[in-house]
CSV table of N, CA and C in Angstrom, one decimal:
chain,number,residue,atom,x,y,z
A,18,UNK,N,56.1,-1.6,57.4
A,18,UNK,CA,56.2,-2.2,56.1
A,18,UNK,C,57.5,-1.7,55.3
A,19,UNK,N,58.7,-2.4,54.6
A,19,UNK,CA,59.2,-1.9,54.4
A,19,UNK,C,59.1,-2.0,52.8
A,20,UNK,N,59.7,-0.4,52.4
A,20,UNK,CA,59.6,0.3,50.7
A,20,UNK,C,61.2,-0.4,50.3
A,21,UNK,N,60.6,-0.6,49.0
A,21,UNK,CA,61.1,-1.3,48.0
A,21,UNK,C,61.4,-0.3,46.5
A,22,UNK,N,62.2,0.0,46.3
A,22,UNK,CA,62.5,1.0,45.1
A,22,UNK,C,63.3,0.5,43.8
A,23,UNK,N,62.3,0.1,42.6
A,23,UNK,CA,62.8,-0.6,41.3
A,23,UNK,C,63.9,0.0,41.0
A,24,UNK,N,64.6,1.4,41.3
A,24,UNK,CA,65.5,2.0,40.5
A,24,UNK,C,66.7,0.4,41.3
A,25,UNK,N,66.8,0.0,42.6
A,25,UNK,CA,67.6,-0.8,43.1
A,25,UNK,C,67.4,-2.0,42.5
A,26,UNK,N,66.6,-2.9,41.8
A,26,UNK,CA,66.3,-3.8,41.2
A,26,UNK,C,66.8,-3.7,39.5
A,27,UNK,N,66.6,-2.4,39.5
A,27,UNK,CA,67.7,-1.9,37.6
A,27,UNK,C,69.1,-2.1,37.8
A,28,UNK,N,69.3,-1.5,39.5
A,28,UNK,CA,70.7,-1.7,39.5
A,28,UNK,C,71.4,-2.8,39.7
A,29,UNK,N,70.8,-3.8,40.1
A,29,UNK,CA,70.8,-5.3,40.7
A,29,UNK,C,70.9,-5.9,39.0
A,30,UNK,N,69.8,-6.0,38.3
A,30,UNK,CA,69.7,-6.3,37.1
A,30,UNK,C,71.2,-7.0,36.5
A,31,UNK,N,71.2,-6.0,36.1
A,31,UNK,CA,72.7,-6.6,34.8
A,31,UNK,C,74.3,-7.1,35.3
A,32,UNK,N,74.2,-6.9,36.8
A,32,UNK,CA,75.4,-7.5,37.8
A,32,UNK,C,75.3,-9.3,36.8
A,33,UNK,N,76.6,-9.2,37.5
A,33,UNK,CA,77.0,-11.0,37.3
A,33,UNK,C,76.0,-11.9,38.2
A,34,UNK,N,76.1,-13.4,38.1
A,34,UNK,CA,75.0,-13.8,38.9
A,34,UNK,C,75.2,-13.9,40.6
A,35,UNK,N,76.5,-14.2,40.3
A,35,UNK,CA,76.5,-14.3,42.2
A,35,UNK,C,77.0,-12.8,43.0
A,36,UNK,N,77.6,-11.7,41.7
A,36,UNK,CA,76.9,-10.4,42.7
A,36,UNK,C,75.4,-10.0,42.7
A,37,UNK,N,74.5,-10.2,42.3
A,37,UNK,CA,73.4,-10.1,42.4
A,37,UNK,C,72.6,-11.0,43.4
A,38,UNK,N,73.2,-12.1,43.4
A,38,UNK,CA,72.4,-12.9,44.7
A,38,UNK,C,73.0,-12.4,46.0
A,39,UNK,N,74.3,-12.4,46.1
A,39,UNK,CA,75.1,-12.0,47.0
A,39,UNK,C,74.1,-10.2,47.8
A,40,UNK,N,74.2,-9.3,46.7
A,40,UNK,CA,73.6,-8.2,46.7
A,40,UNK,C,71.9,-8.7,47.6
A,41,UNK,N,71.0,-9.3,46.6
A,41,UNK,CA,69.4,-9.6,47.1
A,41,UNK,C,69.9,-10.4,48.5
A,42,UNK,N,70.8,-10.9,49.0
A,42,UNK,CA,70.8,-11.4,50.2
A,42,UNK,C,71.0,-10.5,50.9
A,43,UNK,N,71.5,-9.4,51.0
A,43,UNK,CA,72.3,-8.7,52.0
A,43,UNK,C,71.1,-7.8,52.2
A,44,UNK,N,70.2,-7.4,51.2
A,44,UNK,CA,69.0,-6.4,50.7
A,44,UNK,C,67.7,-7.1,51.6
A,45,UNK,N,67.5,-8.5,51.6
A,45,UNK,CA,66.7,-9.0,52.0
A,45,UNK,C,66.9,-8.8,53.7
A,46,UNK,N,68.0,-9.0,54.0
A,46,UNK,CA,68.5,-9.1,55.9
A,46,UNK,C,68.5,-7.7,55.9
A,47,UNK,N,68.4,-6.3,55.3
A,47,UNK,CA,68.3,-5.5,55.7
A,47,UNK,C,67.0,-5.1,56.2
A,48,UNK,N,65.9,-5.2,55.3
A,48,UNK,CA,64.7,-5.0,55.6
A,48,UNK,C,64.4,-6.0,56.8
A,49,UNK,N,64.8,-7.1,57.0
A,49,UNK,CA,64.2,-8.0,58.2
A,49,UNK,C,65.0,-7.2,59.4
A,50,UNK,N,65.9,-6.5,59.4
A,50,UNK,CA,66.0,-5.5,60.0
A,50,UNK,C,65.7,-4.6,60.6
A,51,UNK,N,65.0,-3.9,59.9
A,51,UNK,CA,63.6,-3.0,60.2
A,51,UNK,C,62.4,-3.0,59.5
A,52,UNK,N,60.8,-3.2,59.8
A,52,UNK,CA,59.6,-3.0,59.1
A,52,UNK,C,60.2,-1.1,58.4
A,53,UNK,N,60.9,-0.8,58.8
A,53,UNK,CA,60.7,0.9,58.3
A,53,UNK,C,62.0,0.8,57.2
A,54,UNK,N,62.5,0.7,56.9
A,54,UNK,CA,63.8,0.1,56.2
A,54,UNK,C,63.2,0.5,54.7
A,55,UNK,N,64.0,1.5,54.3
A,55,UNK,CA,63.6,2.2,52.4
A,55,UNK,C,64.7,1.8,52.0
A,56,UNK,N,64.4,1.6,51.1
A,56,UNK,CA,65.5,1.8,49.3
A,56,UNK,C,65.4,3.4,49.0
A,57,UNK,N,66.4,3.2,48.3
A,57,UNK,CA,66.0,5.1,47.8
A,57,UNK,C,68.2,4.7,46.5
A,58,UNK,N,67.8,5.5,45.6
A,58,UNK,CA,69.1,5.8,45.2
A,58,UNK,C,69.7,7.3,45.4
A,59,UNK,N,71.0,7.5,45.7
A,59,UNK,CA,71.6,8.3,45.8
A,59,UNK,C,73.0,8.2,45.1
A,60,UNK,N,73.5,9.9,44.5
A,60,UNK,CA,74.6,9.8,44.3
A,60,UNK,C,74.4,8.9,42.5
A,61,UNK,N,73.1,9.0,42.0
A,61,UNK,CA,73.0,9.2,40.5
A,61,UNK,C,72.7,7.9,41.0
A,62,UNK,N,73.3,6.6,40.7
A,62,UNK,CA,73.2,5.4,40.9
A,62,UNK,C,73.3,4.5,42.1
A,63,UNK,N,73.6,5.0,43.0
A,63,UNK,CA,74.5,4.4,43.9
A,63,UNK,C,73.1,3.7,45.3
A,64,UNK,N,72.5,2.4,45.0
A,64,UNK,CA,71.0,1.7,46.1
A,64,UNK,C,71.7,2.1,47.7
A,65,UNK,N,71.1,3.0,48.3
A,65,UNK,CA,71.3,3.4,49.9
A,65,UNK,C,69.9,2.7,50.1
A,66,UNK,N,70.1,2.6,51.8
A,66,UNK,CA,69.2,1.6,52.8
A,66,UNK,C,69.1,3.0,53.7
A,67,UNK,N,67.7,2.9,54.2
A,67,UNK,CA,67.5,4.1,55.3
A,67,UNK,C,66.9,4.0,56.1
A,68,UNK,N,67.1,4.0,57.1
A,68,UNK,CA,66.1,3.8,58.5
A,68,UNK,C,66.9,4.8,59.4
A,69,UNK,N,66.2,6.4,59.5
A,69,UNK,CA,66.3,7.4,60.6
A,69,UNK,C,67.9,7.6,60.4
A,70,UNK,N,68.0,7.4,58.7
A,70,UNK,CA,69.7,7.7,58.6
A,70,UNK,C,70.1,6.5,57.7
A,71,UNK,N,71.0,7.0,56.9
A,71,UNK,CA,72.2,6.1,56.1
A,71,UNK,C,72.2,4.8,57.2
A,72,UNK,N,71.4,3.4,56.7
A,72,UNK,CA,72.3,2.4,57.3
A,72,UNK,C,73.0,1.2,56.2
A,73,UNK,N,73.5,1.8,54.7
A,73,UNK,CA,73.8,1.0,54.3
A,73,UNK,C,73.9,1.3,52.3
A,74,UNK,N,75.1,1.1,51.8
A,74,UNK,CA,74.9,1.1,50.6
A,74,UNK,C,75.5,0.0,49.8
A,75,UNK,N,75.2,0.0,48.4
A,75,UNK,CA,75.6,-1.2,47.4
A,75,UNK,C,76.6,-0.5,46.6
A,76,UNK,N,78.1,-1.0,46.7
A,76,UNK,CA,79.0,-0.9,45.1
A,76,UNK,C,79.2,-2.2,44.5
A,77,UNK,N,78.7,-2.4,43.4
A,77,UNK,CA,79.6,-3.3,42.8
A,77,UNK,C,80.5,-2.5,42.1
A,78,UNK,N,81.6,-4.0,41.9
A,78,UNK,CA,83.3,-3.5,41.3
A,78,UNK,C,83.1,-4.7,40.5
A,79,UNK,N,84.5,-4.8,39.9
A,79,UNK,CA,84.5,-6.0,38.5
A,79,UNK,C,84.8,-7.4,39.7
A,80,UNK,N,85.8,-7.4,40.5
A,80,UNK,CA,85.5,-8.6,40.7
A,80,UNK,C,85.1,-8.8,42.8
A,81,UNK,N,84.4,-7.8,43.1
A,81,UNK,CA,84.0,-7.7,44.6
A,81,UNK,C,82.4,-7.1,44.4
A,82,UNK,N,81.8,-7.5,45.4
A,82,UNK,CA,81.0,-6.1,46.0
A,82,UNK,C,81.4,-5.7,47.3
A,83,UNK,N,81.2,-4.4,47.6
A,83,UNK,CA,80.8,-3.6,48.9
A,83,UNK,C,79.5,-3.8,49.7
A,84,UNK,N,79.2,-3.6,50.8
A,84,UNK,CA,78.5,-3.2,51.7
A,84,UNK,C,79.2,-1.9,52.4
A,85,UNK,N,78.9,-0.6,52.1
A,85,UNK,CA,79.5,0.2,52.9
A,85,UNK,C,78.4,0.6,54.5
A,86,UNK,N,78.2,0.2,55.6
A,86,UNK,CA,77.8,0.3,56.4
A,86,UNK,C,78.0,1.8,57.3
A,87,UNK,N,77.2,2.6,57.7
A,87,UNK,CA,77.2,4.0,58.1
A,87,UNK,C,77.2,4.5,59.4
A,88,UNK,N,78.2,3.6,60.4
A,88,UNK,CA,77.9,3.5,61.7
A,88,UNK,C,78.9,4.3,62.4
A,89,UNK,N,79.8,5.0,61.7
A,89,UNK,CA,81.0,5.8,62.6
A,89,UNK,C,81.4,4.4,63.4
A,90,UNK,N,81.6,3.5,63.0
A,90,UNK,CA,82.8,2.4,63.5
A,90,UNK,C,82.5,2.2,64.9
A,91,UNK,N,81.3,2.4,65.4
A,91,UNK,CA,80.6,1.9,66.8
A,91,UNK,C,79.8,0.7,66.9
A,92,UNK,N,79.1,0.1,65.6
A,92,UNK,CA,78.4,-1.2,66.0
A,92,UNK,C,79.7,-2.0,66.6
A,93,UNK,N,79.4,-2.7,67.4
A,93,UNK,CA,80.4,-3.8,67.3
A,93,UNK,C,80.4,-5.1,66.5
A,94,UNK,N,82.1,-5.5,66.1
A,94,UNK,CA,81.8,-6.3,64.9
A,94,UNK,C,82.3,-7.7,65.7
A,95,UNK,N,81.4,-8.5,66.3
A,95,UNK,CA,82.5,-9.9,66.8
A,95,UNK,C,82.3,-11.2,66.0
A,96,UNK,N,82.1,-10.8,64.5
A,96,UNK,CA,82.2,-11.9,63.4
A,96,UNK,C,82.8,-11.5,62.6
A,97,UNK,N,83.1,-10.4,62.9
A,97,UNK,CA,84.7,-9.9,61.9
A,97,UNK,C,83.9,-9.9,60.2
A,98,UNK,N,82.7,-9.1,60.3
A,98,UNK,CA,82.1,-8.7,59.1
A,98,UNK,C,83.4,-7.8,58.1
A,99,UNK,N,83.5,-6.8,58.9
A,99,UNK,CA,84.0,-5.8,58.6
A,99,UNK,C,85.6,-5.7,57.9
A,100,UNK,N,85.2,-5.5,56.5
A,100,UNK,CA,86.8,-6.2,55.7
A,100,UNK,C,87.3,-5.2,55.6
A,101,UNK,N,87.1,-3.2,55.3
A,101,UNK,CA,88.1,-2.1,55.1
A,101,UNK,C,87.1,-1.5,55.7
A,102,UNK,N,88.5,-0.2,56.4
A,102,UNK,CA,87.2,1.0,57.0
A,102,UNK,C,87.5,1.0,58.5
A,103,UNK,N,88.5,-0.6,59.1
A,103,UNK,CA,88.4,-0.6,60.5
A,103,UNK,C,88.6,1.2,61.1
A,104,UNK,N,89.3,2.1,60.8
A,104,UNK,CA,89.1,3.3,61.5
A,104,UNK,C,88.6,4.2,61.2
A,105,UNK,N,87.8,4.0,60.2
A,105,UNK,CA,86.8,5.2,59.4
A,105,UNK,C,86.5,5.4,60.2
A,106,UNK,N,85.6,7.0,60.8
A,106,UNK,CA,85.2,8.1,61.4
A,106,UNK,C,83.7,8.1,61.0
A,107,UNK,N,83.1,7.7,59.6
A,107,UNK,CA,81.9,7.6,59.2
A,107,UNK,C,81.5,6.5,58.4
A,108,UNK,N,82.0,5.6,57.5
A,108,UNK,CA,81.8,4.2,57.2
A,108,UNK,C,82.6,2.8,57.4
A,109,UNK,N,82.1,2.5,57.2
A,109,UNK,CA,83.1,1.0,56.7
A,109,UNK,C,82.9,0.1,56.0
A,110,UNK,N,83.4,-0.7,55.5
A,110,UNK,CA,83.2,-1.5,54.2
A,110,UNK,C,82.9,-3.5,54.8
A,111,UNK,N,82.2,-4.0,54.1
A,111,UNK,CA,82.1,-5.6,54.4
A,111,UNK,C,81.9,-5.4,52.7
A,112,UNK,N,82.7,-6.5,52.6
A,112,UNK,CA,83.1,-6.6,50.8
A,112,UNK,C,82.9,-8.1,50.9
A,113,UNK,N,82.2,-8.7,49.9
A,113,UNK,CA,82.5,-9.7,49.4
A,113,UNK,C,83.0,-10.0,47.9
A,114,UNK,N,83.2,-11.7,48.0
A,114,UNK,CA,84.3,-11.9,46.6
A,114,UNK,C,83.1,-13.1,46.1
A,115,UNK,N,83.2,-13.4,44.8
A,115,UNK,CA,82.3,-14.8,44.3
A,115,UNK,C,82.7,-15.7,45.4
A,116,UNK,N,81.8,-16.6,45.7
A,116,UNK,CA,82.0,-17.5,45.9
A,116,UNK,C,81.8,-17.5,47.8
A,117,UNK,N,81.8,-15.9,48.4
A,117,UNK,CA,81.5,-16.4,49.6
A,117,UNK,C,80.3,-15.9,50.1
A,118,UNK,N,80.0,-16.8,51.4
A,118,UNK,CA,78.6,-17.6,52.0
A,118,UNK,C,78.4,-15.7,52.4
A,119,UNK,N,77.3,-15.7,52.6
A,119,UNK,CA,76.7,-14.3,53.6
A,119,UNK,C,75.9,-14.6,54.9
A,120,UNK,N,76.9,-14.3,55.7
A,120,UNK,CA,76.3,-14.3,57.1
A,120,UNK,C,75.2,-14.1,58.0
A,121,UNK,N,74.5,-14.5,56.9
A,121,UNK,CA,72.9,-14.0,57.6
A,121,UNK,C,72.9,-13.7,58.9
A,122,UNK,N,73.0,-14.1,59.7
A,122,UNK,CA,72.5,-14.1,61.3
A,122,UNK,C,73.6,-13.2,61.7
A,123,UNK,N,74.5,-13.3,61.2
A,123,UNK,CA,75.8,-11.9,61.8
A,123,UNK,C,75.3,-10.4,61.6
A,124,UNK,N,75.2,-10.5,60.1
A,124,UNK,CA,75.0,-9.0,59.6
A,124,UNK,C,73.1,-8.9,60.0
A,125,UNK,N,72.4,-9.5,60.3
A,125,UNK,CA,70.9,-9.0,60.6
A,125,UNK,C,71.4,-8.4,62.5
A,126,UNK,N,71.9,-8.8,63.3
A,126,UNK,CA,72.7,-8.5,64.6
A,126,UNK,C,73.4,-7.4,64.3
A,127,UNK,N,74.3,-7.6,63.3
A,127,UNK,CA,75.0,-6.1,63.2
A,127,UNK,C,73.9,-5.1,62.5
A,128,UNK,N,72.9,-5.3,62.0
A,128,UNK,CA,71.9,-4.2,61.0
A,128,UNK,C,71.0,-3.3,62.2
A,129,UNK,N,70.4,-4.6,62.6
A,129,UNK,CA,69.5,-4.1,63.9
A,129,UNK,C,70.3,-2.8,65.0
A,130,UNK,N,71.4,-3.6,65.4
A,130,UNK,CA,72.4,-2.8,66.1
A,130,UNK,C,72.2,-1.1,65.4
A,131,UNK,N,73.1,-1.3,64.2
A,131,UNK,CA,72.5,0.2,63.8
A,131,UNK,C,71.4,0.8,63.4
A,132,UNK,N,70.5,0.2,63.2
A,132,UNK,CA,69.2,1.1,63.3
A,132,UNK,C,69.1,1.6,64.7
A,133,UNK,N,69.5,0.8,66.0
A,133,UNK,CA,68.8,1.1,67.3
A,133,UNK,C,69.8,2.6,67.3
A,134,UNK,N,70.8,2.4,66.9
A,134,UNK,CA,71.6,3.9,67.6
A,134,UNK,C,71.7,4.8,66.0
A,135,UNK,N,70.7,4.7,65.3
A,135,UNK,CA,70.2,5.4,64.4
A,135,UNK,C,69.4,6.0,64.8
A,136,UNK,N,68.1,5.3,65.9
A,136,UNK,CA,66.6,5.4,66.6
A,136,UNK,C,67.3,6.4,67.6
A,137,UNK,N,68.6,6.1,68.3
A,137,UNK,CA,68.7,6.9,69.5
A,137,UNK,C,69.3,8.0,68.9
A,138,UNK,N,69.3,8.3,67.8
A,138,UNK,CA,70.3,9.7,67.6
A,138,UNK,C,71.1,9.6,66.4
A,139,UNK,N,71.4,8.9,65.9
A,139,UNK,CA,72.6,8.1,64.9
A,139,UNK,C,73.8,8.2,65.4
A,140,UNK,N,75.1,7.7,64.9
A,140,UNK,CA,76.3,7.1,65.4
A,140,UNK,C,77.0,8.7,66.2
A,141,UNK,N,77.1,9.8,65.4
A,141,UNK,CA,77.3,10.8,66.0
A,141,UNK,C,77.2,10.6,67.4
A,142,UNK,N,75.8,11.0,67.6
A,142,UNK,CA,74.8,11.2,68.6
A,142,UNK,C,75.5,10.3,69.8
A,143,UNK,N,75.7,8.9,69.2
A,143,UNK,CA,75.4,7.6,70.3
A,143,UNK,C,77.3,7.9,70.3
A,144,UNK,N,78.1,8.0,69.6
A,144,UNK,CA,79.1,7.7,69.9
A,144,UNK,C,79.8,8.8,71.0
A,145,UNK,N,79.2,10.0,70.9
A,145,UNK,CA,79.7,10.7,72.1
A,145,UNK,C,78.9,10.7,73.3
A,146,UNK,N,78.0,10.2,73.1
A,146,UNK,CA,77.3,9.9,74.5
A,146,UNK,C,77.7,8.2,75.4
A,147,UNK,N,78.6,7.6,74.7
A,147,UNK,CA,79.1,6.8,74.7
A,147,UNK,C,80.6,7.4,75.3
A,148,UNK,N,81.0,8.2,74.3
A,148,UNK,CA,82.1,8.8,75.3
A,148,UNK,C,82.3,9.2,76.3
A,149,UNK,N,81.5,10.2,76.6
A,149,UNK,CA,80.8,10.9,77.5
A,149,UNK,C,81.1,9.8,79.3
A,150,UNK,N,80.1,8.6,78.8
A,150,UNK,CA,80.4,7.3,79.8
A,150,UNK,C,81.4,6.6,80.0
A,151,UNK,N,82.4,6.9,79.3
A,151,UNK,CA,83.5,6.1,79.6
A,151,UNK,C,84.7,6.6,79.8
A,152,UNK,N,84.2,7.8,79.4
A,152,UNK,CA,85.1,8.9,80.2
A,152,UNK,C,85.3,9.4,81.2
């Protein structure tokens, strides 16, 4: 069953309307993600997603939101979610602008993805044991 935390619904609140829908979509495909999938805030304000580790936080800005995703740059991305961050070491960004559609079925494939190598260890874990193999 996944936990639901009002402080992330305060934060949702007073956004503009289509970062806030934008935001409840991205919120909603998380949890379908995982039944174990929390809300929790961290960093004073800042709505984090958790399943066996950081898989996900909310910025809004004046005219974007973030998705900063917590995968050490190992999910693979072949819908080209991923808008800043391509060589981050520990996040990366999927931003959206008003006005664009949210990829449901992309980003629930890319969510899942990181929970599983969350479940095996988290990205650390899975990315050098990945090395390890191809080495």
């Amino acid at each position: 069953m996944t936990t639901r935390d009002p402080r992330v619904d305060a934060y949702l609140a007073p956004l503009p309307a289509w970062q806030r829908e934008t935001l409840e979509q991205v919120r909603e495909i998380l949890h379908r993600a995982d039944p174990e999938m929390t809300e929790t805030i961290k960093r004073t304000v800042q709505p984090y997603f958790v399943c066996h580790g950081n898989v996900a936080a909310f910025l809004a800005a004046k005219d974007h939101v973030n998705v900063f995703v917590y995968d050490g740059g190992i999910v693979p991305d072949p819908h080209g979610l991923v808008t800043a961050g391509h060589q981050n070491k520990t996040a990366r960004t999927i931003g959206f602008r008003g006005g664009d559609a949210v990829p449901q079925d992309a980003l629930l494939e890319f969510f899942v993805r990181l929970v599983a190598d969350n479940r095996a260890g988290g990205w650390r874990a899975v990315s050098t044991s990945e090395d390890r193999s191809t080495g």
